[in-house]
GROMACS .gro file of C-alpha atoms in nm:
model
  275
    1MET     CA    1  14.476  18.861   7.950
    2TYR     CA    2  14.420  18.878   8.311
    3GLY     CA    3  14.386  19.136   8.586
    4ARG     CA    4  14.506  19.061   8.951
    5SER     CA    5  14.201  18.906   9.022
    6GLY     CA    6  14.274  18.643   8.744
    7ARG     CA    7  13.945  18.723   8.564
    8ILE     CA    8  14.000  18.670   8.184
    9ARG     CA    9  13.987  19.011   7.981
   10HIS     CA   10  13.799  18.817   7.694
   11GLY     CA   11  13.591  19.108   7.601
   12ALA     CA   12  13.864  19.324   7.447
   13ALA     CA   13  13.892  19.149   7.105
   14GLY     CA   14  13.521  19.265   7.042
   15LEU     CA   15  13.652  19.590   6.980
   16ALA     CA   16  13.815  19.502   6.650
   17VAL     CA   17  13.491  19.337   6.525
   18GLY     CA   18  13.247  19.581   6.676
   19VAL     CA   19  13.188  19.788   6.376
   20LEU     CA   20  13.001  19.492   6.198
   21LEU     CA   21  12.759  19.538   6.500
   22ALA     CA   22  12.611  19.864   6.399
   23GLY     CA   23  12.720  20.022   6.051
   24CYS     CA   24  12.680  20.389   6.144
   25SER     CA   25  12.938  20.631   5.972
   26GLY     CA   26  13.173  20.736   6.208
   27GLY     CA   27  13.440  20.964   6.344
   28GLY     CA   28  13.773  20.840   6.450
   29ASP     CA   29  14.080  20.913   6.696
   30ALA     CA   30  14.330  21.112   6.522
   31PRO     CA   31  14.608  20.818   6.528
   32ASP     CA   32  14.844  21.028   6.719
   33THR     CA   33  14.650  21.204   6.957
   34ASP     CA   34  14.430  21.118   7.252
   35ARG     CA   35  14.048  21.176   7.227
   36ALA     CA   36  13.870  21.349   7.533
   37LYS     CA   37  13.623  21.625   7.492
   38PRO     CA   38  13.535  21.881   7.729
   39ALA     CA   39  13.261  21.797   7.961
   40ALA     CA   40  12.886  21.891   7.872
   41THR     CA   41  12.736  22.168   8.030
   42ALA     CA   42  12.531  21.925   8.251
   43SER     CA   43  12.851  21.847   8.449
   44GLY     CA   44  12.945  22.215   8.494
   45ALA     CA   45  12.876  22.233   8.867
   46LYS     CA   46  13.140  21.947   8.917
   47GLU     CA   47  13.394  22.120   8.697
   48ALA     CA   48  13.432  22.406   8.928
   49LYS     CA   49  13.604  22.148   9.193
   50GLY     CA   50  13.965  22.176   9.249
   51ASP     CA   51  14.210  21.898   9.246
   52GLY     CA   52  14.153  21.829   9.618
   53ALA     CA   53  13.768  21.756   9.567
   54ALA     CA   54  13.662  21.407   9.695
   55PRO     CA   55  13.548  21.182   9.421
   56GLY     CA   56  13.184  21.090   9.413
   57PRO     CA   57  13.044  20.720   9.477
   58ALA     CA   58  13.130  20.471   9.227
   59ALA     CA   59  12.892  20.382   8.954
   60THR     CA   60  12.731  20.036   8.983
   61THR     CA   61  12.735  19.799   8.685
   62GLY     CA   62  12.695  19.443   8.549
   63LEU     CA   63  13.066  19.418   8.519
   64ASP     CA   64  13.253  19.282   8.804
   65PHE     CA   65  13.451  19.597   8.902
   66SER     CA   66  13.440  19.779   9.216
   67PRO     CA   67  13.676  20.057   9.246
   68ASP     CA   68  13.829  20.151   9.592
   69GLU     CA   69  13.770  20.514   9.638
   70SER     CA   70  14.082  20.568   9.836
   71ARG     CA   71  14.292  20.464   9.510
   72GLU     CA   72  14.087  20.678   9.255
   73PRO     CA   73  14.282  21.002   9.147
   74ARG     CA   74  14.183  21.324   9.310
   75THR     CA   75  14.470  21.541   9.163
   76ARG     CA   76  14.627  21.613   8.847
   77ALA     CA   77  14.943  21.411   8.976
   78GLN     CA   78  14.782  21.136   9.108
   79ALA     CA   79  14.592  21.104   8.781
   80LEU     CA   80  14.922  21.117   8.561
   81ARG     CA   81  15.063  20.842   8.790
   82LEU     CA   82  14.804  20.632   8.686
   83ALA     CA   83  14.791  20.719   8.339
   84ARG     CA   84  15.149  20.631   8.322
   85ALA     CA   85  15.116  20.302   8.472
   86VAL     CA   86  14.824  20.210   8.217
   87ALA     CA   87  14.926  20.349   7.899
   88ALA     CA   88  15.063  20.069   7.659
   89GLU     CA   89  15.442  20.042   7.611
   90PRO     CA   90  15.588  19.920   7.268
   91ARG     CA   91  15.618  19.575   7.391
   92ARG     CA   92  15.223  19.549   7.444
   93TYR     CA   93  15.191  19.539   7.060
   94GLY     CA   94  15.443  19.245   7.003
   95ALA     CA   95  15.793  19.177   6.886
   96GLY     CA   96  15.975  19.460   6.716
   97TYR     CA   97  15.766  19.745   6.820
   98VAL     CA   98  15.959  20.044   6.946
   99GLU     CA   99  15.917  20.400   7.076
  100ARG     CA  100  15.844  20.685   6.823
  101ASN     CA  101  15.968  21.019   6.842
  102PRO     CA  102  15.821  21.188   7.045
  103TYR     CA  103  15.710  20.909   7.266
  104GLU     CA  104  15.493  21.077   7.509
  105SER     CA  105  15.224  21.359   7.479
  106ASP     CA  106  15.167  21.668   7.698
  107PRO     CA  107  14.962  21.541   7.960
  108GLY     CA  108  14.810  21.907   7.985
  109SER     CA  109  14.645  21.904   7.636
  110LEU     CA  110  14.414  21.689   7.423
  111ALA     CA  111  14.304  21.642   7.098
  112VAL     CA  112  13.942  21.785   6.991
  113LEU     CA  113  13.766  21.732   6.647
  114ASP     CA  114  13.664  22.081   6.556
  115GLU     CA  115  13.335  22.175   6.349
  116ASP     CA  116  13.532  22.136   6.004
  117CYS     CA  117  13.618  21.777   6.115
  118VAL     CA  118  13.982  21.852   6.154
  119TRP     CA  119  14.195  21.743   6.482
  120GLN     CA  120  14.299  22.038   6.717
  121ARG     CA  121  14.493  22.011   7.046
  122GLU     CA  122  14.343  22.252   7.328
  123PRO     CA  123  14.414  22.273   7.683
  124LEU     CA  124  14.273  22.017   7.938
  125PRO     CA  125  13.903  22.125   8.044
  126PRO     CA  126  13.818  22.119   8.394
  127SER     CA  127  13.648  21.804   8.380
  128VAL     CA  128  13.970  21.605   8.269
  129LEU     CA  129  14.246  21.534   8.522
  130THR     CA  130  14.489  21.414   8.256
  131SER     CA  131  14.525  21.288   7.898
  132PHE     CA  132  14.828  21.101   7.827
  133THR     CA  133  14.940  20.925   7.518
  134ARG     CA  134  15.222  20.698   7.425
  135TYR     CA  135  15.319  20.662   7.049
  136SER     CA  136  15.483  20.308   6.926
  137GLU     CA  137  15.578  20.174   6.600
  138LEU     CA  138  15.685  19.873   6.402
  139PRO     CA  139  15.958  19.996   6.196
  140ALA     CA  140  15.942  19.955   5.810
  141LYS     CA  141  16.132  19.636   5.727
  142GLY     CA  142  16.162  19.400   5.420
  143GLY     CA  143  15.970  19.579   5.188
  144LYS     CA  144  15.693  19.644   5.434
  145GLY     CA  145  15.590  19.990   5.565
  146PRO     CA  146  15.545  20.092   5.930
  147ILE     CA  147  15.276  20.025   6.150
  148ARG     CA  148  15.218  20.329   6.371
  149ILE     CA  149  14.999  20.277   6.696
  150ALA     CA  150  14.933  20.552   6.976
  151ALA     CA  151  14.756  20.437   7.321
  152THR     CA  152  14.598  20.710   7.542
  153VAL     CA  153  14.456  20.715   7.884
  154VAL     CA  154  14.219  20.981   8.010
  155VAL     CA  155  14.135  21.047   8.367
  156HIS     CA  156  13.802  21.237   8.448
  157ARG     CA  157  13.698  21.404   8.782
  158GLU     CA  158  13.379  21.217   8.769
  159VAL     CA  159  13.194  20.927   8.616
  160SER     CA  160  12.963  21.124   8.444
  161ASP     CA  161  13.227  21.311   8.275
  162ALA     CA  162  13.380  20.981   8.134
  163GLU     CA  163  13.025  20.881   8.024
  164TRP     CA  164  12.983  21.210   7.848
  165GLU     CA  165  13.334  21.147   7.645
  166MET     CA  166  13.181  20.828   7.527
  167ALA     CA  167  12.853  20.951   7.421
  168ARG     CA  168  13.016  21.274   7.211
  169THR     CA  169  13.247  21.028   7.050
  170LEU     CA  170  12.961  20.842   6.877
  171GLU     CA  171  12.779  21.160   6.817
  172GLU     CA  172  13.104  21.266   6.617
  173ALA     CA  173  13.112  20.950   6.433
  174LEU     CA  174  12.781  21.062   6.254
  175ARG     CA  175  12.910  21.376   6.156
  176CYS     CA  176  13.259  21.331   6.044
  177PRO     CA  177  13.308  21.000   5.822
  178GLU     CA  178  13.617  21.176   5.701
  179GLN     CA  179  13.864  21.380   5.920
  180GLN     CA  180  14.177  21.553   5.877
  181LEU     CA  181  14.441  21.443   6.134
  182SER     CA  182  14.742  21.663   6.014
  183GLN     CA  183  14.849  21.866   5.703
  184ASP     CA  184  14.952  21.529   5.511
  185GLU     CA  185  14.723  21.271   5.707
  186ARG     CA  186  14.347  21.202   5.669
  187LEU     CA  187  14.090  20.943   5.741
  188THR     CA  188  13.797  20.831   5.505
  189GLY     CA  189  13.500  20.571   5.501
  190LEU     CA  190  13.474  20.558   5.889
  191LEU     CA  191  13.230  20.313   6.053
  192SER     CA  192  13.192  20.305   6.444
  193ALA     CA  193  12.974  20.113   6.702
  194GLY     CA  194  12.905  20.158   7.058
  195LEU     CA  195  12.955  19.831   7.258
  196PRO     CA  196  12.800  19.838   7.619
  197PHE     CA  197  12.891  19.572   7.869
  198GLY     CA  198  12.755  19.230   7.752
  199VAL     CA  199  12.692  19.341   7.372
  200GLY     CA  200  13.018  19.196   7.193
  201GLN     CA  201  13.259  19.283   7.498
  202PHE     CA  202  13.276  19.198   7.866
  203SER     CA  203  13.570  19.368   7.990
  204SER     CA  204  13.454  19.734   8.028
  205GLU     CA  205  13.147  19.934   8.117
  206ASP     CA  206  13.124  20.049   7.764
  207SER     CA  207  13.336  20.047   7.463
  208ILE     CA  208  13.365  20.187   7.104
  209SER     CA  209  13.476  20.057   6.794
  210GLU     CA  210  13.580  20.212   6.478
  211SER     CA  211  13.770  20.139   6.162
  212GLY     CA  212  13.809  20.302   5.810
  213GLU     CA  213  14.096  20.397   5.567
  214TYR     CA  214  14.404  20.589   5.629
  215HIS     CA  215  14.589  20.803   5.379
  216SER     CA  216  14.926  20.958   5.428
  217ASP     CA  217  15.151  21.163   5.199
  218ALA     CA  218  15.423  20.990   5.313
  219LEU     CA  219  15.285  20.635   5.323
  220GLY     CA  220  15.019  20.656   5.043
  221GLY     CA  221  14.707  20.437   5.096
  222PRO     CA  222  14.429  20.385   5.135
  223HIS     CA  223  14.569  20.181   5.435
  224HIS     CA  224  14.379  19.980   5.723
  225TYR     CA  225  14.301  20.217   6.025
  226ILE     CA  226  14.143  20.089   6.343
  227TRP     CA  227  14.053  20.253   6.702
  228GLY     CA  228  13.906  20.115   7.001
  229GLN     CA  229  13.819  20.280   7.329
  230SER     CA  230  13.664  20.141   7.665
  231ARG     CA  231  13.561  20.299   7.984
  232LEU     CA  232  13.593  20.176   8.345
  233GLY     CA  233  13.457  20.428   8.591
  234LYS     CA  234  13.631  20.755   8.540
  235VAL     CA  235  13.900  20.635   8.324
  236THR     CA  236  13.891  20.569   7.926
  237VAL     CA  237  14.152  20.395   7.730
  238SER     CA  238  14.200  20.359   7.397
  239ALA     CA  239  14.455  20.260   7.121
  240VAL     CA  240  14.483  20.333   6.728
  241GLY     CA  241  14.670  20.168   6.462
  242LYS     CA  242  14.747  20.295   6.108
  243GLY     CA  243  14.848  20.040   5.863
  244SER     CA  244  15.084  20.065   5.558
  245GLU     CA  245  15.194  19.871   5.278
  246GLY     CA  246  15.244  19.502   5.311
  247HIS     CA  247  15.047  19.455   5.644
  248ALA     CA  248  14.716  19.253   5.670
  249PRO     CA  249  14.428  19.451   5.852
  250GLU     CA  250  14.424  19.130   6.114
  251GLU     CA  251  14.783  19.198   6.199
  252ILE     CA  252  14.688  19.584   6.314
  253ASP     CA  253  14.385  19.464   6.477
  254THR     CA  254  14.538  19.231   6.669
  255ALA     CA  255  14.809  19.458   6.821
  256VAL     CA  256  14.529  19.713   6.909
  257THR     CA  257  14.296  19.492   7.062
  258GLU     CA  258  14.583  19.299   7.274
  259ALA     CA  259  14.692  19.651   7.403
  260THR     CA  260  14.373  19.759   7.500
  261GLY     CA  261  14.280  19.454   7.682
  262VAL     CA  262  14.599  19.487   7.889
  263MET     CA  263  14.532  19.859   7.965
  264LEU     CA  264  14.182  19.764   8.071
  265ALA     CA  265  14.346  19.509   8.312
  266ILE     CA  266  14.613  19.754   8.462
  267THR     CA  267  14.322  20.018   8.524
  268GLU     CA  268  14.098  19.760   8.718
  269ASP     CA  269  14.417  19.641   8.932
  270GLU     CA  270  14.522  20.001   8.992
  271LEU     CA  271  14.183  20.115   9.090
  272GLU     CA  272  14.062  19.809   9.305
  273GLY     CA  273  14.390  19.724   9.464
  274PRO     CA  274  14.524  19.410   9.661
  275ARG     CA  275  14.270  19.144   9.701
   0.00000   0.00000   0.00000
């Protein structure tokens, strides 16, 4: 997969196998929700900024990524435009995928894992400009159940806020190896690993990979579950896949990692601009 600069996005595939690099029990994204968290207290001063606040300087990294400050979102409207441009559409997962109903999330809310390891939706914290999810599906056919995938883009006000999101996600992985997604869906046996640039992936500043088992009253289980999230500057992108009867784990892994790679490439193009 390529960005406008022509660089190969060869690191995205590391998301699917990253769980082999660190066997820590882990938390997972609610498959049909996004996964941003409120910023930590350390960034409280930045949270007081309004939509018109100027962004801080871009962070340096070993990744060949240099965002143009004039292209970075400063308002919620600008952030939502970026998120809509980046969030994967059904065609990104392969032939046969279609929109689910509902297809898009409310960009004014996000999913938070509570103290009881149950996913809840809450209003956006001041540190997050937008959190936007698109839901896709490979419909059941020929004796096989559906594959359900969600792609999420979260745009933060500051790089440090996005970094906090990634760190908090790894901390959640330790405390909630089992999670309740909804009244009739849950995850078990979750394993996750952090993948900084140069360790298993070369397409983002840092990434997290997670896998486990998905259980559903409607679809049974256990079925394969995979989730991956990556960060470029103030933006995080993630994709999560839930399997069902008749689908090999590799089929779901490929759809999720291909879509994540495309989202990273588009994010880079959007933030760096024409060359």
